[in-house]
PDB file of C-alpha atoms and ligand atoms in Angstrom:
ATOM      1  CA  MET A   1       3.114   8.978 -48.305  1.00  0.00           C
ATOM      2  CA  PRO A   2       4.058   5.307 -48.029  1.00  0.00           C
ATOM      3  CA  THR A   3       1.061   3.008 -49.264  1.00  0.00           C
ATOM      4  CA  PHE A   4       0.913  -0.536 -47.572  1.00  0.00           C
ATOM      5  CA  ALA A   5      -0.703  -4.296 -48.325  1.00  0.00           C
ATOM      6  CA  GLY A   6      -3.986  -3.599 -47.188  1.00  0.00           C
ATOM      7  CA  GLN A   7      -5.127   0.207 -47.473  1.00  0.00           C
ATOM      8  CA  PRO A   8      -6.755   0.699 -50.485  1.00  0.00           C
ATOM      9  CA  VAL A   9      -5.038   2.111 -52.946  1.00  0.00           C
ATOM     10  CA  ILE A  10      -8.665   2.992 -55.811  1.00  0.00           C
ATOM     11  CA  GLU A  11     -11.892   3.282 -54.011  1.00  0.00           C
ATOM     12  CA  LEU A  12     -14.879   4.059 -56.473  1.00  0.00           C
ATOM     13  CA  ARG A  13     -18.783   4.343 -54.451  1.00  0.00           C
ATOM     14  CA  ASP A  14     -21.677   5.596 -55.033  1.00  0.00           C
ATOM     15  CA  VAL A  15     -20.380   6.230 -58.746  1.00  0.00           C
ATOM     16  CA  ALA A  16     -22.439   7.711 -61.724  1.00  0.00           C
ATOM     17  CA  PHE A  17     -20.956   8.510 -64.791  1.00  0.00           C
ATOM     18  CA  HIS A  18     -22.284   9.306 -68.336  1.00  0.00           C
ATOM     19  CA  TYR A  19     -21.727  10.444 -71.677  1.00  0.00           C
ATOM     20  CA  PRO A  20     -23.242  13.230 -72.524  1.00  0.00           C
ATOM     21  CA  ASP A  21     -24.214  11.985 -76.266  1.00  0.00           C
ATOM     22  CA  SER A  22     -24.616   8.369 -75.691  1.00  0.00           C
ATOM     23  CA  ASP A  23     -26.544   6.199 -73.926  1.00  0.00           C
ATOM     24  CA  PHE A  24     -23.782   4.391 -72.160  1.00  0.00           C
ATOM     25  CA  ALA A  25     -24.228   4.734 -68.103  1.00  0.00           C
ATOM     26  CA  LEU A  26     -21.624   3.393 -65.915  1.00  0.00           C
ATOM     27  CA  ALA A  27     -23.342   3.148 -62.407  1.00  0.00           C
ATOM     28  CA  ILE A  28     -20.244   1.282 -59.597  1.00  0.00           C
ATOM     29  CA  ASP A  29     -21.922   1.154 -56.117  1.00  0.00           C
ATOM     30  CA  HIS A  30     -18.469  -0.345 -54.688  1.00  0.00           C
ATOM     31  CA  TRP A  31     -15.068  -1.117 -55.714  1.00  0.00           C
ATOM     32  CA  ILE A  32     -11.869  -1.395 -53.591  1.00  0.00           C
ATOM     33  CA  VAL A  33      -7.969  -1.946 -55.122  1.00  0.00           C
ATOM     34  CA  GLU A  34      -6.023  -3.472 -52.516  1.00  0.00           C
ATOM     35  CA  THR A  35      -1.990  -2.027 -52.686  1.00  0.00           C
ATOM     36  CA  GLY A  36      -0.326  -4.219 -54.295  1.00  0.00           C
ATOM     37  CA  GLU A  37      -3.090  -6.086 -56.100  1.00  0.00           C
ATOM     38  CA  GLN A  38      -2.272  -7.242 -59.554  1.00  0.00           C
ATOM     39  CA  VAL A  39      -6.145  -6.969 -61.152  1.00  0.00           C
ATOM     40  CA  ALA A  40      -7.316  -8.070 -64.185  1.00  0.00           C
ATOM     41  CA  CYS A  41     -10.623  -6.212 -65.771  1.00  0.00           C
ATOM     42  CA  VAL A  42     -12.121  -7.920 -68.593  1.00  0.00           C
ATOM     43  CA  GLY A  43     -15.756  -7.299 -70.613  1.00  0.00           C
ATOM     44  CA  PRO A  44     -17.347  -7.111 -73.686  1.00  0.00           C
ATOM     45  CA  SER A  45     -16.241  -4.358 -75.902  1.00  0.00           C
ATOM     46  CA  GLY A  46     -17.471  -1.171 -75.608  1.00  0.00           C
ATOM     47  CA  SER A  47     -18.916  -2.157 -71.137  1.00  0.00           C
ATOM     48  CA  GLY A  48     -17.190   0.762 -70.245  1.00  0.00           C
ATOM     49  CA  LYS A  49     -13.170  -1.238 -70.170  1.00  0.00           C
ATOM     50  CA  THR A  50     -11.244   2.744 -71.152  1.00  0.00           C
ATOM     51  CA  THR A  51     -14.299   4.832 -69.592  1.00  0.00           C
ATOM     52  CA  LEU A  52     -13.329   3.226 -66.044  1.00  0.00           C
ATOM     53  CA  LEU A  53      -9.527   4.291 -66.400  1.00  0.00           C
ATOM     54  CA  GLN A  54      -9.810   7.234 -67.505  1.00  0.00           C
ATOM     55  CA  LEU A  55     -12.006   7.568 -64.533  1.00  0.00           C
ATOM     56  CA  LEU A  56      -8.767   6.285 -62.238  1.00  0.00           C
ATOM     57  CA  ALA A  57      -7.003   8.167 -63.999  1.00  0.00           C
ATOM     58  CA  GLY A  58      -9.318  11.242 -63.867  1.00  0.00           C
ATOM     59  CA  THR A  59      -9.296  12.270 -67.761  1.00  0.00           C
ATOM     60  CA  LEU A  60     -12.302  11.908 -66.584  1.00  0.00           C
ATOM     61  CA  VAL A  61     -14.852  12.669 -64.119  1.00  0.00           C
ATOM     62  CA  PRO A  62     -18.069  11.151 -62.558  1.00  0.00           C
ATOM     63  CA  GLN A  63     -21.368  13.050 -62.502  1.00  0.00           C
ATOM     64  CA  SER A  64     -21.747  11.722 -58.983  1.00  0.00           C
ATOM     65  CA  GLY A  65     -20.088   9.939 -56.163  1.00  0.00           C
ATOM     66  CA  THR A  66     -16.517   9.625 -55.006  1.00  0.00           C
ATOM     67  CA  ILE A  67     -13.400   8.376 -56.575  1.00  0.00           C
ATOM     68  CA  ASP A  68     -10.545   8.263 -54.235  1.00  0.00           C
ATOM     69  CA  VAL A  69      -6.922   7.151 -56.025  1.00  0.00           C
ATOM     70  CA  LEU A  70      -3.462   6.777 -53.734  1.00  0.00           C
ATOM     71  CA  ASP A  71      -4.052   9.227 -51.258  1.00  0.00           C
ATOM     72  CA  SER A  72      -6.630  11.742 -53.084  1.00  0.00           C
ATOM     73  CA  GLN A  73     -10.275  12.387 -53.944  1.00  0.00           C
ATOM     74  CA  ILE A  74      -9.281  13.289 -57.939  1.00  0.00           C
ATOM     75  CA  SER A  75     -13.440  12.525 -58.545  1.00  0.00           C
ATOM     76  CA  ASN A  76     -13.274  16.180 -56.791  1.00  0.00           C
ATOM     77  CA  ALA A  77     -10.055  16.948 -57.194  1.00  0.00           C
ATOM     78  CA  ASN A  78      -9.842  19.900 -59.823  1.00  0.00           C
ATOM     79  CA  GLU A  79      -8.862  20.006 -63.839  1.00  0.00           C
ATOM     80  CA  SER A  80      -5.263  21.036 -62.117  1.00  0.00           C
ATOM     81  CA  GLN A  81      -4.569  18.865 -59.549  1.00  0.00           C
ATOM     82  CA  ARG A  82      -5.740  16.242 -60.796  1.00  0.00           C
ATOM     83  CA  ARG A  83      -3.350  16.357 -63.969  1.00  0.00           C
ATOM     84  CA  SER A  84       0.088  16.444 -61.175  1.00  0.00           C
ATOM     85  CA  ILE A  85      -1.695  12.708 -59.928  1.00  0.00           C
ATOM     86  CA  ARG A  86      -1.980  11.683 -63.324  1.00  0.00           C
ATOM     87  CA  LEU A  87       1.482  13.111 -64.218  1.00  0.00           C
ATOM     88  CA  ARG A  88       3.926  12.640 -61.124  1.00  0.00           C
ATOM     89  CA  GLU A  89       1.953   8.842 -59.108  1.00  0.00           C
ATOM     90  CA  ILE A  90       0.110   7.059 -62.040  1.00  0.00           C
ATOM     91  CA  GLY A  91       2.019   5.479 -64.983  1.00  0.00           C
ATOM     92  CA  MET A  92      -0.311   4.863 -67.690  1.00  0.00           C
ATOM     93  CA  VAL A  93       0.288   2.578 -70.731  1.00  0.00           C
ATOM     94  CA  TRP A  94      -2.014   2.758 -74.016  1.00  0.00           C
ATOM     95  CA  GLN A  95      -4.318   0.555 -76.454  1.00  0.00           C
ATOM     96  CA  GLU A  96      -1.646   1.260 -79.295  1.00  0.00           C
ATOM     97  CA  PHE A  97       0.590   3.034 -77.019  1.00  0.00           C
ATOM     98  CA  ALA A  98       0.298   6.257 -77.836  1.00  0.00           C
ATOM     99  CA  LEU A  99       3.736   7.439 -78.613  1.00  0.00           C
ATOM    100  CA  LEU A 100       4.812  10.772 -80.315  1.00  0.00           C
ATOM    101  CA  ASP A 101       5.759  10.324 -83.202  1.00  0.00           C
ATOM    102  CA  HIS A 102       7.770  13.771 -83.869  1.00  0.00           C
ATOM    103  CA  LEU A 103       9.966  12.942 -80.847  1.00  0.00           C
ATOM    104  CA  THR A 104      12.964  10.381 -79.842  1.00  0.00           C
ATOM    105  CA  VAL A 105      12.547   7.436 -77.875  1.00  0.00           C
ATOM    106  CA  LEU A 106      14.421   9.731 -74.727  1.00  0.00           C
ATOM    107  CA  GLU A 107      12.386  12.711 -75.133  1.00  0.00           C
ATOM    108  CA  ASN A 108       8.563  10.769 -75.326  1.00  0.00           C
ATOM    109  CA  VAL A 109      10.060   8.333 -71.813  1.00  0.00           C
ATOM    110  CA  LEU A 110      10.756  11.624 -71.089  1.00  0.00           C
ATOM    111  CA  LEU A 111       7.395  13.654 -71.212  1.00  0.00           C
ATOM    112  CA  PRO A 112       5.796  12.805 -68.176  1.00  0.00           C
ATOM    113  CA  LEU A 113       8.382  14.381 -66.548  1.00  0.00           C
ATOM    114  CA  ARG A 114       8.585  17.337 -69.067  1.00  0.00           C
ATOM    115  CA  LEU A 115       4.993  17.868 -68.790  1.00  0.00           C
ATOM    116  CA  ASP A 116       5.512  19.266 -65.646  1.00  0.00           C
ATOM    117  CA  ARG A 117       5.753  22.195 -64.871  1.00  0.00           C
ATOM    118  CA  GLU A 118       7.893  21.689 -61.677  1.00  0.00           C
ATOM    119  CA  ILE A 119      10.173  20.350 -63.210  1.00  0.00           C
ATOM    120  CA  LYS A 120      12.356  22.801 -64.305  1.00  0.00           C
ATOM    121  CA  ASP A 121      16.289  20.620 -64.670  1.00  0.00           C
ATOM    122  CA  LEU A 122      15.329  17.384 -67.134  1.00  0.00           C
ATOM    123  CA  ARG A 123      19.086  16.691 -66.850  1.00  0.00           C
ATOM    124  CA  PRO A 124      18.743  14.432 -63.711  1.00  0.00           C
ATOM    125  CA  HIS A 125      15.793  12.915 -65.640  1.00  0.00           C
ATOM    126  CA  ARG A 126      17.767  11.751 -68.237  1.00  0.00           C
ATOM    127  CA  GLN A 127      19.880   9.861 -67.261  1.00  0.00           C
ATOM    128  CA  ALA A 128      17.427   7.889 -65.249  1.00  0.00           C
ATOM    129  CA  ALA A 129      15.136   7.927 -68.337  1.00  0.00           C
ATOM    130  CA  GLY A 130      18.600   6.805 -69.839  1.00  0.00           C
ATOM    131  CA  GLU A 131      19.066   3.547 -67.181  1.00  0.00           C
ATOM    132  CA  LEU A 132      15.138   2.366 -67.377  1.00  0.00           C
ATOM    133  CA  LEU A 133      15.253   2.278 -71.712  1.00  0.00           C
ATOM    134  CA  ARG A 134      18.916   0.128 -71.332  1.00  0.00           C
ATOM    135  CA  LYS A 135      17.619  -2.120 -68.512  1.00  0.00           C
ATOM    136  CA  LEU A 136      14.636  -2.378 -71.629  1.00  0.00           C
ATOM    137  CA  GLY A 137      17.448  -3.537 -74.439  1.00  0.00           C
ATOM    138  CA  LEU A 138      16.372   0.534 -75.694  1.00  0.00           C
ATOM    139  CA  GLU A 139      19.834   1.511 -75.428  1.00  0.00           C
ATOM    140  CA  ASN A 140      20.962   1.834 -79.054  1.00  0.00           C
ATOM    141  CA  ARG A 141      16.986   2.919 -79.307  1.00  0.00           C
ATOM    142  CA  VAL A 142      17.071   6.592 -76.811  1.00  0.00           C
ATOM    143  CA  MET A 143      17.852   9.281 -80.313  1.00  0.00           C
ATOM    144  CA  LYS A 144      15.390   6.985 -82.529  1.00  0.00           C
ATOM    145  CA  PHE A 145      11.983   7.914 -83.290  1.00  0.00           C
ATOM    146  CA  PRO A 146       8.848   5.640 -82.674  1.00  0.00           C
ATOM    147  CA  LEU A 147       8.517   4.692 -86.395  1.00  0.00           C
ATOM    148  CA  THR A 148      11.571   3.539 -87.025  1.00  0.00           C
ATOM    149  CA  LEU A 149      10.820   0.825 -84.311  1.00  0.00           C
ATOM    150  CA  SER A 150       9.473  -2.796 -84.186  1.00  0.00           C
ATOM    151  CA  GLN A 151       6.025  -2.864 -82.331  1.00  0.00           C
ATOM    152  CA  GLY A 152       7.838  -4.399 -79.791  1.00  0.00           C
ATOM    153  CA  GLU A 153      10.283  -2.491 -79.724  1.00  0.00           C
ATOM    154  CA  ARG A 154       8.210   0.605 -79.113  1.00  0.00           C
ATOM    155  CA  GLN A 155       5.132  -1.057 -76.720  1.00  0.00           C
ATOM    156  CA  ARG A 156       9.112  -1.049 -74.258  1.00  0.00           C
ATOM    157  CA  VAL A 157       8.782   2.500 -75.029  1.00  0.00           C
ATOM    158  CA  ALA A 158       5.672   2.997 -73.758  1.00  0.00           C
ATOM    159  CA  ILE A 159       6.278   0.939 -70.693  1.00  0.00           C
ATOM    160  CA  ALA A 160       9.168   2.673 -70.378  1.00  0.00           C
ATOM    161  CA  ARG A 161       7.246   5.991 -70.400  1.00  0.00           C
ATOM    162  CA  ALA A 162       4.891   4.920 -67.806  1.00  0.00           C
ATOM    163  CA  LEU A 163       7.918   3.270 -65.351  1.00  0.00           C
ATOM    164  CA  VAL A 164       9.388   6.792 -65.232  1.00  0.00           C
ATOM    165  CA  ARG A 165       8.533   8.499 -62.824  1.00  0.00           C
ATOM    166  CA  THR A 166       8.243   5.616 -61.077  1.00  0.00           C
ATOM    167  CA  PRO A 167       4.887   5.113 -59.537  1.00  0.00           C
ATOM    168  CA  ARG A 168       2.618   3.573 -56.973  1.00  0.00           C
ATOM    169  CA  LEU A 169      -0.539   2.900 -59.209  1.00  0.00           C
ATOM    170  CA  LEU A 170       0.039   1.711 -62.587  1.00  0.00           C
ATOM    171  CA  LEU A 171      -2.917   1.715 -64.987  1.00  0.00           C
ATOM    172  CA  ALA A 172      -3.054  -0.713 -69.057  1.00  0.00           C
ATOM    173  CA  ASP A 173      -5.400  -0.052 -71.205  1.00  0.00           C
ATOM    174  CA  GLU A 174      -5.191  -3.696 -73.698  1.00  0.00           C
ATOM    175  CA  PRO A 175      -1.201  -2.950 -73.451  1.00  0.00           C
ATOM    176  CA  THR A 176      -1.398  -6.205 -75.462  1.00  0.00           C
ATOM    177  CA  GLY A 177      -3.496  -5.490 -77.932  1.00  0.00           C
ATOM    178  CA  ASN A 178      -2.271  -6.793 -81.601  1.00  0.00           C
ATOM    179  CA  LEU A 179       0.899  -8.565 -80.271  1.00  0.00           C
ATOM    180  CA  ASP A 180       2.292 -12.053 -80.991  1.00  0.00           C
ATOM    181  CA  PRO A 181       2.380 -14.125 -78.423  1.00  0.00           C
ATOM    182  CA  SER A 182       6.034 -13.417 -76.723  1.00  0.00           C
ATOM    183  CA  ASN A 183       5.866  -9.244 -76.857  1.00  0.00           C
ATOM    184  CA  LYS A 184       2.460  -9.743 -74.397  1.00  0.00           C
ATOM    185  CA  ARG A 185       3.734 -11.758 -72.436  1.00  0.00           C
ATOM    186  CA  ASN A 186       7.253  -9.190 -72.510  1.00  0.00           C
ATOM    187  CA  ILE A 187       4.190  -6.676 -72.028  1.00  0.00           C
ATOM    188  CA  VAL A 188       2.841  -8.965 -69.130  1.00  0.00           C
ATOM    189  CA  ASP A 189       5.990  -9.452 -67.326  1.00  0.00           C
ATOM    190  CA  LEU A 190       7.213  -7.039 -67.293  1.00  0.00           C
ATOM    191  CA  LEU A 191       4.178  -4.632 -65.392  1.00  0.00           C
ATOM    192  CA  ARG A 192       3.309  -7.712 -63.461  1.00  0.00           C
ATOM    193  CA  ASP A 193       8.104  -7.533 -62.343  1.00  0.00           C
ATOM    194  CA  TYR A 194       7.767  -3.726 -61.711  1.00  0.00           C
ATOM    195  CA  ALA A 195       4.838  -3.717 -59.563  1.00  0.00           C
ATOM    196  CA  SER A 196       5.955  -7.216 -57.776  1.00  0.00           C
ATOM    197  CA  SER A 197       9.150  -4.366 -56.832  1.00  0.00           C
ATOM    198  CA  HIS A 198       7.755  -1.808 -56.384  1.00  0.00           C
ATOM    199  CA  SER A 199       4.647  -2.757 -54.795  1.00  0.00           C
ATOM    200  CA  ALA A 200       2.875  -1.050 -57.179  1.00  0.00           C
ATOM    201  CA  THR A 201      -0.821  -1.415 -58.199  1.00  0.00           C
ATOM    202  CA  LEU A 202      -1.103  -3.097 -61.429  1.00  0.00           C
ATOM    203  CA  VAL A 203      -5.287  -2.614 -63.274  1.00  0.00           C
ATOM    204  CA  PHE A 204      -4.686  -4.724 -67.004  1.00  0.00           C
ATOM    205  CA  VAL A 205      -7.530  -4.274 -68.475  1.00  0.00           C
ATOM    206  CA  THR A 206      -7.713  -7.214 -71.418  1.00  0.00           C
ATOM    207  CA  HIS A 207      -9.846  -8.964 -73.256  1.00  0.00           C
ATOM    208  CA  ASP A 208      -7.309 -11.960 -73.962  1.00  0.00           C
ATOM    209  CA  HIS A 209      -8.080 -14.313 -71.366  1.00  0.00           C
ATOM    210  CA  SER A 210      -5.026 -16.564 -71.649  1.00  0.00           C
ATOM    211  CA  LEU A 211      -3.260 -13.601 -69.216  1.00  0.00           C
ATOM    212  CA  LEU A 212      -5.548 -13.938 -66.759  1.00  0.00           C
ATOM    213  CA  ARG A 213      -4.151 -16.944 -64.373  1.00  0.00           C
ATOM    214  CA  ASP A 214      -0.980 -14.548 -64.430  1.00  0.00           C
ATOM    215  CA  PHE A 215      -3.109 -11.730 -62.022  1.00  0.00           C
ATOM    216  CA  SER A 216      -4.355 -11.902 -58.401  1.00  0.00           C
ATOM    217  CA  ARG A 217      -7.875 -11.877 -59.070  1.00  0.00           C
ATOM    218  CA  THR A 218     -10.479 -10.758 -62.983  1.00  0.00           C
ATOM    219  CA  VAL A 219     -12.682  -8.688 -62.505  1.00  0.00           C
ATOM    220  CA  ASN A 220     -15.431  -7.989 -65.215  1.00  0.00           C
ATOM    221  CA  ILE A 221     -16.915  -4.150 -65.931  1.00  0.00           C
ATOM    222  CA  ALA A 222     -19.961  -5.669 -67.603  1.00  0.00           C
ATOM    223  CA  GLU A 223     -21.326  -7.181 -63.923  1.00  0.00           C
ATOM    224  CA  LEU A 224     -19.417  -4.311 -62.395  1.00  0.00           C
ATOM    225  CA  ASN A 225     -21.857  -2.039 -63.895  1.00  0.00           C
ATOM    226  CA  SER A 226     -24.722  -2.259 -62.046  1.00  0.00           C
ATOM    227  CA  HIS A 227     -26.529  -0.119 -64.662  1.00  0.00           C
ATOM    228  CA  ALA A 228     -25.313  -2.259 -66.953  1.00  0.00           C
ATOM    229  CA  LEU A 229     -27.077  -5.070 -64.796  1.00  0.00           C
ATOM    230  CA  THR A 230     -30.247  -3.382 -64.422  1.00  0.00           C
ATOM    231  CA  ALA A 231     -30.688  -2.969 -68.223  1.00  0.00           C
ATOM    232  CA  GLN A 232     -30.003  -6.201 -68.804  1.00  0.00           C
ATOM    233  CA  ASP A 233     -32.873  -7.399 -66.327  1.00  0.00           C
ATOM    234  CA  ASP A 234     -35.743  -4.729 -68.547  1.00  0.00           C
ATOM    235  CA  ALA A 235     -34.274  -6.041 -71.501  1.00  0.00           C
ATOM    236  CA  ASN A 236     -35.581  -9.805 -70.116  1.00  0.00           C
ATOM    237  CA  ALA A 237     -38.156  -8.814 -68.250  1.00  0.00           C
TER     238      ALA A 237
HETATM  239  P1  ADP B   1     -14.191  -0.271 -73.529  1.00  0.00           P
HETATM  240  O1  ADP B   1     -12.885   0.165 -73.499  1.00  0.00           O
HETATM  241  O2  ADP B   1     -14.951  -1.920 -72.821  1.00  0.00           O
HETATM  242  O3  ADP B   1     -14.908  -1.038 -75.315  1.00  0.00           O
HETATM  243  P2  ADP B   1     -15.504   2.554 -73.959  1.00  0.00           P
HETATM  244  O4  ADP B   1     -15.777   2.345 -72.441  1.00  0.00           O
HETATM  245  O5  ADP B   1     -14.199   3.329 -74.577  1.00  0.00           O
HETATM  246  O6  ADP B   1     -15.371   0.511 -73.618  1.00  0.00           O
HETATM  247  O7  ADP B   1     -16.685   2.323 -73.880  1.00  0.00           O
HETATM  248  C1  ADP B   1     -17.985   2.897 -73.691  1.00  0.00           C
HETATM  249  C2  ADP B   1     -18.638   3.033 -74.391  1.00  0.00           C
HETATM  250  O8  ADP B   1     -19.215   4.752 -74.523  1.00  0.00           O
HETATM  251  C3  ADP B   1     -19.250   2.787 -75.229  1.00  0.00           C
HETATM  252  O9  ADP B   1     -20.330   2.385 -75.779  1.00  0.00           O
HETATM  253  C4  ADP B   1     -18.876   4.403 -76.356  1.00  0.00           C
HETATM  254  O10 ADP B   1     -19.001   3.533 -77.539  1.00  0.00           O
HETATM  255  C5  ADP B   1     -19.116   5.420 -75.565  1.00  0.00           C
HETATM  256  N1  ADP B   1     -17.878   6.381 -76.062  1.00  0.00           N
HETATM  257  C6  ADP B   1     -16.316   5.834 -74.971  1.00  0.00           C
HETATM  258  N2  ADP B   1     -16.372   7.016 -75.733  1.00  0.00           N
HETATM  259  C7  ADP B   1     -17.070   8.172 -75.820  1.00  0.00           C
HETATM  260  C8  ADP B   1     -17.106   9.898 -75.716  1.00  0.00           C
HETATM  261  N3  ADP B   1     -15.600   9.726 -75.284  1.00  0.00           N
HETATM  262  N4  ADP B   1     -18.101  10.026 -76.127  1.00  0.00           N
HETATM  263  C9  ADP B   1     -19.453   9.347 -76.398  1.00  0.00           C
HETATM  264  N5  ADP B   1     -19.644   8.411 -76.130  1.00  0.00           N
HETATM  265  C10 ADP B   1     -18.624   7.657 -75.444  1.00  0.00           C
HETATM  266 MG1   MG B   2     -11.594   0.783 -74.740  1.00  0.00          MG
END
């Protein structure tokens, strides 16, 4: 089903999440991201940025409240439904890129398709993945292994993997972490260009304030988390 500008792509209501063995708790009363928005997420280390992305991707599930992502209520979906939404509709770029060292560049990019049990024939996708790699300037790296690549090249492989299924939602977790300024700029431009040209929505976690002006808005997780605000008020009382 197509999504249109102005419609929420992400909507959280009364979400409460905590890890079983940690004091950290996330409470988000209401948060909306609309179709086509490019949102930067900031917040101190440990404020819950990665946790929030994992809740959106359905790798974590809140103890209460609802999380709507694209056309599904991911918070109430079962594990296999969540996995399928994640593989088919969400592109993810993780910190340190999370490439598999024993797979070639092409195999890494095809991973979201290979993990999808409903895809029996990878051949047509191989061609699309090859084209994407060519577009990203990696045509001579297709059969190489990640450890033989430069950091900038690994970063583009991670982006190709996130884009290979033309997702409507892109989640990026500090993907510019240890990169030099020109590679940083490159990754932000590639993700933003994809989002703009595909009317996709981008949620980009960063601690780099020099990147914020590129985004349509910035959200601070420490301010979004009403549990953190309450804890702070109690400490100040
Ligand atoms: P950020 O990405 O903003 O640095 P995280 O979302 O990774 O923050 O973590 C938020 C808090 O939750 C931290 O205090 C962290 O120690 C804790 N935490 C993260 N992952 C786990 C886990 N798997 N189990 C227990 N506690 C966790
Ligand atoms: Mg994090």
